[in-house]
Amino acid sequence: MPDPQTTMFHWPHPAQRELEQLLTRHVGDRAFPCVGAKAAMAAGTLEVLACDRIDSAWDDVRIHDRLLGWAQGYRADPSLYRSFAVVFAEPGGLDEAAFEAALWERVQSLSDKDVWRGQDYDARVSADPDDPHFSLSFGGEAFFVVGLHPNASRPARRFARPAMVFNLHDQFEQLRATGKYEGMREKIMVRDEAVAGSRNPMLARHGDASEARQYSGRAVGEGWRCPFHYSGGE
C-alpha cells in the first residue's frame, strides 16, 4: 500500500487551485447544510483533488492512488471530520440521470482498481449494493460517497462542477459510539429542509436501507437497481 505522502500520481490538474477554492467557498457558505464537511474544512482535513471529466476514466488511477493513501493515513490517525473531494472540471451540463450513470462508472472503475491492486474489502461492511450494510471499500476502508453537480434537484447537492465526496464509514461509527451521530444527522436534515423546503426522502441510516440509493442525490424509486458489482472474491 502506498505511503500517503508519496503517491504515484502526484501531478496537479491545471485547474487544481480554481476548483479547490470553488469547493471550499461552497462548503463555507452559510446555506450549505453538511456540518461534517464544514468541520473538516475548519480542521484543514478537507482534501480536494481536481480532475478532468467525470464521464472519463482518464484520472481514475490517480484518484484511486489518493484513496489508498487516504485510507492508510486514517488508520494511522483515526481522527474525526475528514473528507476527500474529487472535483471534475467537466462536463457541467449533465442531467441527474446522466450524472448518476457517470458517478457509478467512476465507482465501478475505482473498485476494480482496488481489486487489481490486491486490496481487501472492509469486512465491517457488505460489497452487495442491495444489502442494507453496503458501503464501498478502498484500501481496506469503507467509504460513503456524496455526489454533487450543477443540475441536482436537491439544493444541498447542487454545485458548480461535478464532484464526488468520499467520507470514511468508520467516522460515522465513531460518532455513533460517542452518541453524537443522531444529533449531527438531525442538524444536517434541519439545515437541508430550511434550504429545500422539505427533508430529503432518500436519506436513511446505515443498516436500514442500502446507502447506494443516496450516492448520486437523485430521488430513485423502489424499482431502482444499483449498477455496481464488486469484481473481487466473496
JSON list of C-alpha atoms in Angstrom, two decimals:
[
{"chain": "A", "resi": 1, "resn": "MET", "atom": "CA", "xyz": [0.00, 0.00, 0.00]},
{"chain": "A", "resi": 2, "resn": "PRO", "atom": "CA", "xyz": [1.45, 3.39, -0.92]},
{"chain": "A", "resi": 3, "resn": "ASP", "atom": "CA", "xyz": [2.61, 5.94, 1.59]},
{"chain": "A", "resi": 4, "resn": "PRO", "atom": "CA", "xyz": [0.02, 8.76, 1.66]},
{"chain": "A", "resi": 5, "resn": "GLN", "atom": "CA", "xyz": [2.82, 11.32, 1.42]},
{"chain": "A", "resi": 6, "resn": "THR", "atom": "CA", "xyz": [4.48, 9.74, -1.65]},
{"chain": "A", "resi": 7, "resn": "THR", "atom": "CA", "xyz": [1.69, 8.86, -4.05]},
{"chain": "A", "resi": 8, "resn": "MET", "atom": "CA", "xyz": [2.46, 7.52, -7.52]},
{"chain": "A", "resi": 9, "resn": "PHE", "atom": "CA", "xyz": [0.46, 10.15, -9.40]},
{"chain": "A", "resi": 10, "resn": "HIS", "atom": "CA", "xyz": [1.17, 13.48, -7.76]},
{"chain": "A", "resi": 11, "resn": "TRP", "atom": "CA", "xyz": [0.89, 15.98, -10.63]},
{"chain": "A", "resi": 12, "resn": "PRO", "atom": "CA", "xyz": [-1.70, 18.74, -10.20]},
{"chain": "A", "resi": 13, "resn": "HIS", "atom": "CA", "xyz": [-4.53, 19.37, -12.62]},
{"chain": "A", "resi": 14, "resn": "PRO", "atom": "CA", "xyz": [-4.22, 22.83, -14.24]},
{"chain": "A", "resi": 15, "resn": "ALA", "atom": "CA", "xyz": [-7.46, 23.86, -12.51]},
{"chain": "A", "resi": 16, "resn": "GLN", "atom": "CA", "xyz": [-6.49, 22.48, -9.07]},
{"chain": "A", "resi": 17, "resn": "ARG", "atom": "CA", "xyz": [-6.39, 25.83, -7.31]},
{"chain": "A", "resi": 18, "resn": "GLU", "atom": "CA", "xyz": [-9.53, 27.13, -9.02]},
{"chain": "A", "resi": 19, "resn": "LEU", "atom": "CA", "xyz": [-11.64, 24.04, -8.29]},
{"chain": "A", "resi": 20, "resn": "GLU", "atom": "CA", "xyz": [-10.32, 23.71, -4.74]},
{"chain": "A", "resi": 21, "resn": "GLN", "atom": "CA", "xyz": [-11.27, 27.30, -3.98]},
{"chain": "A", "resi": 22, "resn": "LEU", "atom": "CA", "xyz": [-14.66, 26.80, -5.63]},
{"chain": "A", "resi": 23, "resn": "LEU", "atom": "CA", "xyz": [-15.46, 23.89, -3.34]},
{"chain": "A", "resi": 24, "resn": "THR", "atom": "CA", "xyz": [-14.17, 25.47, -0.15]},
{"chain": "A", "resi": 25, "resn": "ARG", "atom": "CA", "xyz": [-16.27, 28.59, -0.82]},
{"chain": "A", "resi": 26, "resn": "HIS", "atom": "CA", "xyz": [-19.28, 26.35, -1.41]},
{"chain": "A", "resi": 27, "resn": "VAL", "atom": "CA", "xyz": [-18.79, 24.39, 1.81]},
{"chain": "A", "resi": 28, "resn": "GLY", "atom": "CA", "xyz": [-18.15, 27.61, 3.71]},
{"chain": "A", "resi": 29, "resn": "ASP", "atom": "CA", "xyz": [-21.43, 29.16, 2.56]},
{"chain": "A", "resi": 30, "resn": "ARG", "atom": "CA", "xyz": [-23.90, 29.51, 5.44]},
{"chain": "A", "resi": 31, "resn": "ALA", "atom": "CA", "xyz": [-26.61, 27.73, 3.44]},
{"chain": "A", "resi": 32, "resn": "PHE", "atom": "CA", "xyz": [-24.55, 24.58, 2.88]},
{"chain": "A", "resi": 33, "resn": "PRO", "atom": "CA", "xyz": [-26.13, 22.02, 5.25]},
{"chain": "A", "resi": 34, "resn": "CYS", "atom": "CA", "xyz": [-23.40, 19.43, 5.88]},
{"chain": "A", "resi": 35, "resn": "VAL", "atom": "CA", "xyz": [-21.85, 20.33, 9.22]},
{"chain": "A", "resi": 36, "resn": "GLY", "atom": "CA", "xyz": [-19.39, 17.43, 8.91]},
{"chain": "A", "resi": 37, "resn": "ALA", "atom": "CA", "xyz": [-17.85, 18.92, 5.76]},
{"chain": "A", "resi": 38, "resn": "LYS", "atom": "CA", "xyz": [-17.71, 22.32, 7.46]},
{"chain": "A", "resi": 39, "resn": "ALA", "atom": "CA", "xyz": [-15.89, 20.75, 10.42]},
{"chain": "A", "resi": 40, "resn": "ALA", "atom": "CA", "xyz": [-13.42, 19.04, 8.09]},
{"chain": "A", "resi": 41, "resn": "MET", "atom": "CA", "xyz": [-12.69, 22.31, 6.30]},
{"chain": "A", "resi": 42, "resn": "ALA", "atom": "CA", "xyz": [-12.23, 24.12, 9.61]},
{"chain": "A", "resi": 43, "resn": "ALA", "atom": "CA", "xyz": [-9.81, 21.42, 10.75]},
{"chain": "A", "resi": 44, "resn": "GLY", "atom": "CA", "xyz": [-7.85, 21.54, 7.49]},
{"chain": "A", "resi": 45, "resn": "THR", "atom": "CA", "xyz": [-8.83, 17.92, 6.69]},
{"chain": "A", "resi": 46, "resn": "LEU", "atom": "CA", "xyz": [-10.98, 18.55, 3.63]},
{"chain": "A", "resi": 47, "resn": "GLU", "atom": "CA", "xyz": [-8.75, 17.40, 0.77]},
{"chain": "A", "resi": 48, "resn": "VAL", "atom": "CA", "xyz": [-9.66, 18.38, -2.80]},
{"chain": "A", "resi": 49, "resn": "LEU", "atom": "CA", "xyz": [-8.34, 16.68, -5.93]},
{"chain": "A", "resi": 50, "resn": "ALA", "atom": "CA", "xyz": [-9.10, 18.38, -9.25]},
{"chain": "A", "resi": 51, "resn": "CYS", "atom": "CA", "xyz": [-9.66, 16.06, -12.19]},
{"chain": "A", "resi": 52, "resn": "ASP", "atom": "CA", "xyz": [-10.68, 16.34, -15.83]},
{"chain": "A", "resi": 53, "resn": "ARG", "atom": "CA", "xyz": [-14.06, 14.69, -16.61]},
{"chain": "A", "resi": 54, "resn": "ILE", "atom": "CA", "xyz": [-16.46, 12.64, -14.51]},
{"chain": "A", "resi": 55, "resn": "ASP", "atom": "CA", "xyz": [-17.54, 10.77, -17.65]},
{"chain": "A", "resi": 56, "resn": "SER", "atom": "CA", "xyz": [-13.98, 9.63, -18.45]},
{"chain": "A", "resi": 57, "resn": "ALA", "atom": "CA", "xyz": [-11.59, 7.11, -16.87]},
{"chain": "A", "resi": 58, "resn": "TRP", "atom": "CA", "xyz": [-8.63, 9.41, -17.54]},
{"chain": "A", "resi": 59, "resn": "ASP", "atom": "CA", "xyz": [-7.96, 10.22, -13.85]},
{"chain": "A", "resi": 60, "resn": "ASP", "atom": "CA", "xyz": [-9.19, 7.00, -12.23]},
{"chain": "A", "resi": 61, "resn": "VAL", "atom": "CA", "xyz": [-5.79, 5.55, -11.34]},
{"chain": "A", "resi": 62, "resn": "ARG", "atom": "CA", "xyz": [-4.77, 8.91, -9.90]},
{"chain": "A", "resi": 63, "resn": "ILE", "atom": "CA", "xyz": [-7.98, 9.08, -7.82]},
{"chain": "A", "resi": 64, "resn": "HIS", "atom": "CA", "xyz": [-7.59, 5.51, -6.60]},
{"chain": "A", "resi": 65, "resn": "ASP", "atom": "CA", "xyz": [-3.97, 6.13, -5.64]},
{"chain": "A", "resi": 66, "resn": "ARG", "atom": "CA", "xyz": [-5.09, 9.03, -3.46]},
{"chain": "A", "resi": 67, "resn": "LEU", "atom": "CA", "xyz": [-7.85, 6.90, -1.89]},
{"chain": "A", "resi": 68, "resn": "LEU", "atom": "CA", "xyz": [-5.28, 4.28, -0.87]},
{"chain": "A", "resi": 69, "resn": "GLY", "atom": "CA", "xyz": [-3.16, 6.95, 0.78]},
{"chain": "A", "resi": 70, "resn": "TRP", "atom": "CA", "xyz": [-6.25, 8.42, 2.44]},
{"chain": "A", "resi": 71, "resn": "ALA", "atom": "CA", "xyz": [-7.22, 5.04, 3.91]},
{"chain": "A", "resi": 72, "resn": "GLN", "atom": "CA", "xyz": [-3.70, 4.43, 5.18]},
{"chain": "A", "resi": 73, "resn": "GLY", "atom": "CA", "xyz": [-3.48, 7.89, 6.69]},
{"chain": "A", "resi": 74, "resn": "TYR", "atom": "CA", "xyz": [-6.78, 7.40, 8.52]},
{"chain": "A", "resi": 75, "resn": "ARG", "atom": "CA", "xyz": [-5.64, 4.13, 10.08]},
{"chain": "A", "resi": 76, "resn": "ALA", "atom": "CA", "xyz": [-2.51, 5.91, 11.33]},
{"chain": "A", "resi": 77, "resn": "ASP", "atom": "CA", "xyz": [-4.60, 8.76, 12.77]},
{"chain": "A", "resi": 78, "resn": "PRO", "atom": "CA", "xyz": [-8.34, 7.92, 13.03]},
{"chain": "A", "resi": 79, "resn": "SER", "atom": "CA", "xyz": [-9.42, 11.43, 13.94]},
{"chain": "A", "resi": 80, "resn": "LEU", "atom": "CA", "xyz": [-12.91, 12.66, 13.07]},
{"chain": "A", "resi": 81, "resn": "TYR", "atom": "CA", "xyz": [-14.12, 15.03, 10.39]},
{"chain": "A", "resi": 82, "resn": "ARG", "atom": "CA", "xyz": [-12.13, 14.45, 7.25]},
{"chain": "A", "resi": 83, "resn": "SER", "atom": "CA", "xyz": [-13.37, 14.27, 3.68]},
{"chain": "A", "resi": 84, "resn": "PHE", "atom": "CA", "xyz": [-11.75, 13.64, 0.31]},
{"chain": "A", "resi": 85, "resn": "ALA", "atom": "CA", "xyz": [-13.44, 15.50, -2.56]},
{"chain": "A", "resi": 86, "resn": "VAL", "atom": "CA", "xyz": [-12.80, 14.88, -6.24]},
{"chain": "A", "resi": 87, "resn": "VAL", "atom": "CA", "xyz": [-13.95, 17.86, -8.30]},
{"chain": "A", "resi": 88, "resn": "PHE", "atom": "CA", "xyz": [-14.17, 17.43, -12.06]},
{"chain": "A", "resi": 89, "resn": "ALA", "atom": "CA", "xyz": [-13.72, 20.33, -14.47]},
{"chain": "A", "resi": 90, "resn": "GLU", "atom": "CA", "xyz": [-16.30, 18.90, -16.91]},
{"chain": "A", "resi": 91, "resn": "PRO", "atom": "CA", "xyz": [-18.97, 18.29, -18.05]},
{"chain": "A", "resi": 92, "resn": "GLY", "atom": "CA", "xyz": [-21.30, 20.73, -16.35]},
{"chain": "A", "resi": 93, "resn": "GLY", "atom": "CA", "xyz": [-24.43, 20.03, -18.37]},
{"chain": "A", "resi": 94, "resn": "LEU", "atom": "CA", "xyz": [-25.29, 16.50, -17.22]},
{"chain": "A", "resi": 95, "resn": "ASP", "atom": "CA", "xyz": [-28.86, 15.94, -16.07]},
{"chain": "A", "resi": 96, "resn": "GLU", "atom": "CA", "xyz": [-29.48, 13.87, -12.94]},
{"chain": "A", "resi": 97, "resn": "ALA", "atom": "CA", "xyz": [-29.69, 10.52, -14.73]},
{"chain": "A", "resi": 98, "resn": "ALA", "atom": "CA", "xyz": [-26.52, 11.16, -16.75]},
{"chain": "A", "resi": 99, "resn": "PHE", "atom": "CA", "xyz": [-24.64, 12.31, -13.66]},
{"chain": "A", "resi": 100, "resn": "GLU", "atom": "CA", "xyz": [-25.76, 9.21, -11.78]},
{"chain": "A", "resi": 101, "resn": "ALA", "atom": "CA", "xyz": [-24.53, 6.98, -14.61]},
{"chain": "A", "resi": 102, "resn": "ALA", "atom": "CA", "xyz": [-21.15, 8.75, -14.71]},
{"chain": "A", "resi": 103, "resn": "LEU", "atom": "CA", "xyz": [-20.76, 8.56, -10.93]},
{"chain": "A", "resi": 104, "resn": "TRP", "atom": "CA", "xyz": [-21.34, 4.80, -10.90]},
{"chain": "A", "resi": 105, "resn": "GLU", "atom": "CA", "xyz": [-18.95, 4.33, -13.82]},
{"chain": "A", "resi": 106, "resn": "ARG", "atom": "CA", "xyz": [-16.25, 6.02, -11.77]},
{"chain": "A", "resi": 107, "resn": "VAL", "atom": "CA", "xyz": [-17.17, 3.97, -8.68]},
{"chain": "A", "resi": 108, "resn": "GLN", "atom": "CA", "xyz": [-17.00, 0.72, -10.64]},
{"chain": "A", "resi": 109, "resn": "SER", "atom": "CA", "xyz": [-13.66, 1.63, -12.18]},
{"chain": "A", "resi": 110, "resn": "LEU", "atom": "CA", "xyz": [-12.18, 2.65, -8.84]},
{"chain": "A", "resi": 111, "resn": "SER", "atom": "CA", "xyz": [-13.42, -0.54, -7.17]},
{"chain": "A", "resi": 112, "resn": "ASP", "atom": "CA", "xyz": [-11.99, -2.67, -9.99]},
{"chain": "A", "resi": 113, "resn": "LYS", "atom": "CA", "xyz": [-8.63, -0.98, -9.47]},
{"chain": "A", "resi": 114, "resn": "ASP", "atom": "CA", "xyz": [-8.85, -1.77, -5.75]},
{"chain": "A", "resi": 115, "resn": "VAL", "atom": "CA", "xyz": [-9.23, -5.45, -6.66]},
{"chain": "A", "resi": 116, "resn": "TRP", "atom": "CA", "xyz": [-6.43, -5.23, -9.23]},
{"chain": "A", "resi": 117, "resn": "ARG", "atom": "CA", "xyz": [-4.10, -3.75, -6.60]},
{"chain": "A", "resi": 118, "resn": "GLY", "atom": "CA", "xyz": [-4.84, -6.57, -4.14]},
{"chain": "A", "resi": 119, "resn": "GLN", "atom": "CA", "xyz": [-6.83, -4.61, -1.56]},
{"chain": "A", "resi": 120, "resn": "ASP", "atom": "CA", "xyz": [-9.22, -6.45, 0.74]},
{"chain": "A", "resi": 121, "resn": "TYR", "atom": "CA", "xyz": [-12.83, -5.29, 1.09]},
{"chain": "A", "resi": 122, "resn": "ASP", "atom": "CA", "xyz": [-13.55, -3.79, 4.50]},
{"chain": "A", "resi": 123, "resn": "ALA", "atom": "CA", "xyz": [-15.06, -6.72, 6.43]},
{"chain": "A", "resi": 124, "resn": "ARG", "atom": "CA", "xyz": [-17.25, -4.39, 8.51]},
{"chain": "A", "resi": 125, "resn": "VAL", "atom": "CA", "xyz": [-19.49, -3.64, 5.53]},
{"chain": "A", "resi": 126, "resn": "SER", "atom": "CA", "xyz": [-21.11, -5.51, 2.64]},
{"chain": "A", "resi": 127, "resn": "ALA", "atom": "CA", "xyz": [-19.97, -5.37, -1.01]},
{"chain": "A", "resi": 128, "resn": "ASP", "atom": "CA", "xyz": [-23.54, -6.09, -2.17]},
{"chain": "A", "resi": 129, "resn": "PRO", "atom": "CA", "xyz": [-25.29, -2.81, -3.11]},
{"chain": "A", "resi": 130, "resn": "ASP", "atom": "CA", "xyz": [-28.68, -4.35, -2.28]},
{"chain": "A", "resi": 131, "resn": "ASP", "atom": "CA", "xyz": [-27.57, -5.09, 1.30]},
{"chain": "A", "resi": 132, "resn": "PRO", "atom": "CA", "xyz": [-28.57, -2.51, 3.96]},
{"chain": "A", "resi": 133, "resn": "HIS", "atom": "CA", "xyz": [-24.98, -2.73, 5.26]},
{"chain": "A", "resi": 134, "resn": "PHE", "atom": "CA", "xyz": [-23.40, -1.85, 1.90]},
{"chain": "A", "resi": 135, "resn": "SER", "atom": "CA", "xyz": [-20.52, 0.60, 1.63]},
{"chain": "A", "resi": 136, "resn": "LEU", "atom": "CA", "xyz": [-17.72, 0.99, -0.88]},
{"chain": "A", "resi": 137, "resn": "SER", "atom": "CA", "xyz": [-14.22, -0.08, 0.12]},
{"chain": "A", "resi": 138, "resn": "PHE", "atom": "CA", "xyz": [-10.86, 1.29, -0.96]},
{"chain": "A", "resi": 139, "resn": "GLY", "atom": "CA", "xyz": [-7.59, 0.30, 0.64]},
{"chain": "A", "resi": 140, "resn": "GLY", "atom": "CA", "xyz": [-9.47, -1.82, 3.18]},
{"chain": "A", "resi": 141, "resn": "GLU", "atom": "CA", "xyz": [-11.51, 1.13, 4.49]},
{"chain": "A", "resi": 142, "resn": "ALA", "atom": "CA", "xyz": [-15.24, 1.61, 3.87]},
{"chain": "A", "resi": 143, "resn": "PHE", "atom": "CA", "xyz": [-16.36, 4.83, 2.20]},
{"chain": "A", "resi": 144, "resn": "PHE", "atom": "CA", "xyz": [-19.68, 6.62, 1.65]},
{"chain": "A", "resi": 145, "resn": "VAL", "atom": "CA", "xyz": [-19.92, 8.81, -1.47]},
{"chain": "A", "resi": 146, "resn": "VAL", "atom": "CA", "xyz": [-21.83, 12.07, -1.88]},
{"chain": "A", "resi": 147, "resn": "GLY", "atom": "CA", "xyz": [-22.38, 13.28, -5.44]},
{"chain": "A", "resi": 148, "resn": "LEU", "atom": "CA", "xyz": [-22.65, 16.99, -6.28]},
{"chain": "A", "resi": 149, "resn": "HIS", "atom": "CA", "xyz": [-23.37, 18.59, -9.66]},
{"chain": "A", "resi": 150, "resn": "PRO", "atom": "CA", "xyz": [-24.91, 21.72, -11.21]},
{"chain": "A", "resi": 151, "resn": "ASN", "atom": "CA", "xyz": [-28.28, 20.16, -12.12]},
{"chain": "A", "resi": 152, "resn": "ALA", "atom": "CA", "xyz": [-29.10, 18.38, -8.86]},
{"chain": "A", "resi": 153, "resn": "SER", "atom": "CA", "xyz": [-32.74, 18.73, -7.85]},
{"chain": "A", "resi": 154, "resn": "ARG", "atom": "CA", "xyz": [-31.84, 18.98, -4.15]},
{"chain": "A", "resi": 155, "resn": "PRO", "atom": "CA", "xyz": [-30.17, 22.33, -3.39]},
{"chain": "A", "resi": 156, "resn": "ALA", "atom": "CA", "xyz": [-27.79, 20.62, -0.93]},
{"chain": "A", "resi": 157, "resn": "ARG", "atom": "CA", "xyz": [-26.38, 18.57, -3.83]},
{"chain": "A", "resi": 158, "resn": "ARG", "atom": "CA", "xyz": [-26.11, 21.48, -6.27]},
{"chain": "A", "resi": 159, "resn": "PHE", "atom": "CA", "xyz": [-22.56, 22.60, -7.05]},
{"chain": "A", "resi": 160, "resn": "ALA", "atom": "CA", "xyz": [-20.95, 24.39, -9.98]},
{"chain": "A", "resi": 161, "resn": "ARG", "atom": "CA", "xyz": [-18.94, 21.33, -11.08]},
{"chain": "A", "resi": 162, "resn": "PRO", "atom": "CA", "xyz": [-19.48, 17.56, -10.93]},
{"chain": "A", "resi": 163, "resn": "ALA", "atom": "CA", "xyz": [-17.93, 16.22, -7.73]},
{"chain": "A", "resi": 164, "resn": "MET", "atom": "CA", "xyz": [-17.66, 13.06, -5.65]},
{"chain": "A", "resi": 165, "resn": "VAL", "atom": "CA", "xyz": [-17.02, 13.46, -1.93]},
{"chain": "A", "resi": 166, "resn": "PHE", "atom": "CA", "xyz": [-15.65, 10.36, -0.17]},
{"chain": "A", "resi": 167, "resn": "ASN", "atom": "CA", "xyz": [-16.36, 10.07, 3.55]},
{"chain": "A", "resi": 168, "resn": "LEU", "atom": "CA", "xyz": [-14.98, 7.30, 5.76]},
{"chain": "A", "resi": 169, "resn": "HIS", "atom": "CA", "xyz": [-17.63, 4.94, 7.09]},
{"chain": "A", "resi": 170, "resn": "ASP", "atom": "CA", "xyz": [-15.68, 4.46, 10.32]},
{"chain": "A", "resi": 171, "resn": "GLN", "atom": "CA", "xyz": [-16.20, 8.13, 11.17]},
{"chain": "A", "resi": 172, "resn": "PHE", "atom": "CA", "xyz": [-19.97, 7.53, 11.33]},
{"chain": "A", "resi": 173, "resn": "GLU", "atom": "CA", "xyz": [-19.33, 4.57, 13.63]},
{"chain": "A", "resi": 174, "resn": "GLN", "atom": "CA", "xyz": [-17.16, 6.75, 15.87]},
{"chain": "A", "resi": 175, "resn": "LEU", "atom": "CA", "xyz": [-19.97, 9.29, 16.06]},
{"chain": "A", "resi": 176, "resn": "ARG", "atom": "CA", "xyz": [-22.47, 6.56, 16.96]},
{"chain": "A", "resi": 177, "resn": "ALA", "atom": "CA", "xyz": [-20.16, 5.21, 19.65]},
{"chain": "A", "resi": 178, "resn": "THR", "atom": "CA", "xyz": [-19.90, 8.64, 21.26]},
{"chain": "A", "resi": 179, "resn": "GLY", "atom": "CA", "xyz": [-23.63, 9.38, 20.95]},
{"chain": "A", "resi": 180, "resn": "LYS", "atom": "CA", "xyz": [-23.09, 12.26, 18.51]},
{"chain": "A", "resi": 181, "resn": "TYR", "atom": "CA", "xyz": [-24.40, 10.71, 15.29]},
{"chain": "A", "resi": 182, "resn": "GLU", "atom": "CA", "xyz": [-28.13, 11.31, 15.73]},
{"chain": "A", "resi": 183, "resn": "GLY", "atom": "CA", "xyz": [-27.63, 14.92, 16.77]},
{"chain": "A", "resi": 184, "resn": "MET", "atom": "CA", "xyz": [-25.41, 15.64, 13.77]},
{"chain": "A", "resi": 185, "resn": "ARG", "atom": "CA", "xyz": [-27.78, 13.84, 11.39]},
{"chain": "A", "resi": 186, "resn": "GLU", "atom": "CA", "xyz": [-30.75, 15.84, 12.67]},
{"chain": "A", "resi": 187, "resn": "LYS", "atom": "CA", "xyz": [-28.83, 19.10, 12.38]},
{"chain": "A", "resi": 188, "resn": "ILE", "atom": "CA", "xyz": [-27.98, 18.34, 8.75]},
{"chain": "A", "resi": 189, "resn": "MET", "atom": "CA", "xyz": [-31.57, 17.40, 7.93]},
{"chain": "A", "resi": 190, "resn": "VAL", "atom": "CA", "xyz": [-32.95, 20.55, 9.55]},
{"chain": "A", "resi": 191, "resn": "ARG", "atom": "CA", "xyz": [-30.50, 22.71, 7.61]},
{"chain": "A", "resi": 192, "resn": "ASP", "atom": "CA", "xyz": [-31.33, 20.85, 4.39]},
{"chain": "A", "resi": 193, "resn": "GLU", "atom": "CA", "xyz": [-35.05, 21.34, 4.98]},
{"chain": "A", "resi": 194, "resn": "ALA", "atom": "CA", "xyz": [-34.51, 25.06, 5.51]},
{"chain": "A", "resi": 195, "resn": "VAL", "atom": "CA", "xyz": [-32.86, 25.32, 2.09]},
{"chain": "A", "resi": 196, "resn": "ALA", "atom": "CA", "xyz": [-35.03, 22.87, 0.11]},
{"chain": "A", "resi": 197, "resn": "GLY", "atom": "CA", "xyz": [-38.38, 23.24, 1.86]},
{"chain": "A", "resi": 198, "resn": "SER", "atom": "CA", "xyz": [-38.57, 19.53, 2.63]},
{"chain": "A", "resi": 199, "resn": "ARG", "atom": "CA", "xyz": [-36.49, 16.77, 4.13]},
{"chain": "A", "resi": 200, "resn": "ASN", "atom": "CA", "xyz": [-34.54, 14.55, 1.76]},
{"chain": "A", "resi": 201, "resn": "PRO", "atom": "CA", "xyz": [-36.61, 11.34, 1.36]},
{"chain": "A", "resi": 202, "resn": "MET", "atom": "CA", "xyz": [-33.53, 9.38, 0.20]},
{"chain": "A", "resi": 203, "resn": "LEU", "atom": "CA", "xyz": [-31.63, 9.66, 3.49]},
{"chain": "A", "resi": 204, "resn": "ALA", "atom": "CA", "xyz": [-31.55, 6.50, 5.59]},
{"chain": "A", "resi": 205, "resn": "ARG", "atom": "CA", "xyz": [-29.40, 5.25, 8.44]},
{"chain": "A", "resi": 206, "resn": "HIS", "atom": "CA", "xyz": [-26.77, 2.65, 7.66]},
{"chain": "A", "resi": 207, "resn": "GLY", "atom": "CA", "xyz": [-28.36, -0.76, 8.22]},
{"chain": "A", "resi": 208, "resn": "ASP", "atom": "CA", "xyz": [-31.92, 0.42, 7.46]},
{"chain": "A", "resi": 209, "resn": "ALA", "atom": "CA", "xyz": [-31.53, 0.59, 3.66]},
{"chain": "A", "resi": 210, "resn": "SER", "atom": "CA", "xyz": [-28.65, 0.45, 1.19]},
{"chain": "A", "resi": 211, "resn": "GLU", "atom": "CA", "xyz": [-26.73, 3.72, 1.12]},
{"chain": "A", "resi": 212, "resn": "ALA", "atom": "CA", "xyz": [-26.15, 3.18, -2.63]},
{"chain": "A", "resi": 213, "resn": "ARG", "atom": "CA", "xyz": [-29.52, 4.86, -3.20]},
{"chain": "A", "resi": 214, "resn": "GLN", "atom": "CA", "xyz": [-28.15, 8.10, -1.73]},
{"chain": "A", "resi": 215, "resn": "TYR", "atom": "CA", "xyz": [-24.88, 8.50, -3.61]},
{"chain": "A", "resi": 216, "resn": "SER", "atom": "CA", "xyz": [-25.94, 10.43, -6.72]},
{"chain": "A", "resi": 217, "resn": "GLY", "atom": "CA", "xyz": [-28.54, 12.59, -4.97]},
{"chain": "A", "resi": 218, "resn": "ARG", "atom": "CA", "xyz": [-31.26, 11.67, -7.48]},
{"chain": "A", "resi": 219, "resn": "ALA", "atom": "CA", "xyz": [-34.58, 10.55, -6.00]},
{"chain": "A", "resi": 220, "resn": "VAL", "atom": "CA", "xyz": [-34.99, 6.90, -7.05]},
{"chain": "A", "resi": 221, "resn": "GLY", "atom": "CA", "xyz": [-37.99, 4.62, -6.77]},
{"chain": "A", "resi": 222, "resn": "GLU", "atom": "CA", "xyz": [-38.36, 1.17, -5.26]},
{"chain": "A", "resi": 223, "resn": "GLY", "atom": "CA", "xyz": [-37.56, -0.45, -8.60]},
{"chain": "A", "resi": 224, "resn": "TRP", "atom": "CA", "xyz": [-34.14, 1.21, -8.89]},
{"chain": "A", "resi": 225, "resn": "ARG", "atom": "CA", "xyz": [-31.21, -1.21, -9.12]},
{"chain": "A", "resi": 226, "resn": "CYS", "atom": "CA", "xyz": [-27.65, -0.17, -8.41]},
{"chain": "A", "resi": 227, "resn": "PRO", "atom": "CA", "xyz": [-25.34, -0.79, -11.40]},
{"chain": "A", "resi": 228, "resn": "PHE", "atom": "CA", "xyz": [-22.31, -1.54, -9.19]},
{"chain": "A", "resi": 229, "resn": "HIS", "atom": "CA", "xyz": [-20.90, -5.06, -8.97]},
{"chain": "A", "resi": 230, "resn": "TYR", "atom": "CA", "xyz": [-17.87, -5.92, -6.84]},
{"chain": "A", "resi": 231, "resn": "SER", "atom": "CA", "xyz": [-15.44, -7.87, -9.03]},
{"chain": "A", "resi": 232, "resn": "GLY", "atom": "CA", "xyz": [-13.35, -9.31, -6.17]},
{"chain": "A", "resi": 233, "resn": "GLY", "atom": "CA", "xyz": [-13.84, -12.54, -4.26]},
{"chain": "A", "resi": 234, "resn": "GLU", "atom": "CA", "xyz": [-16.53, -13.01, -1.67]}
]
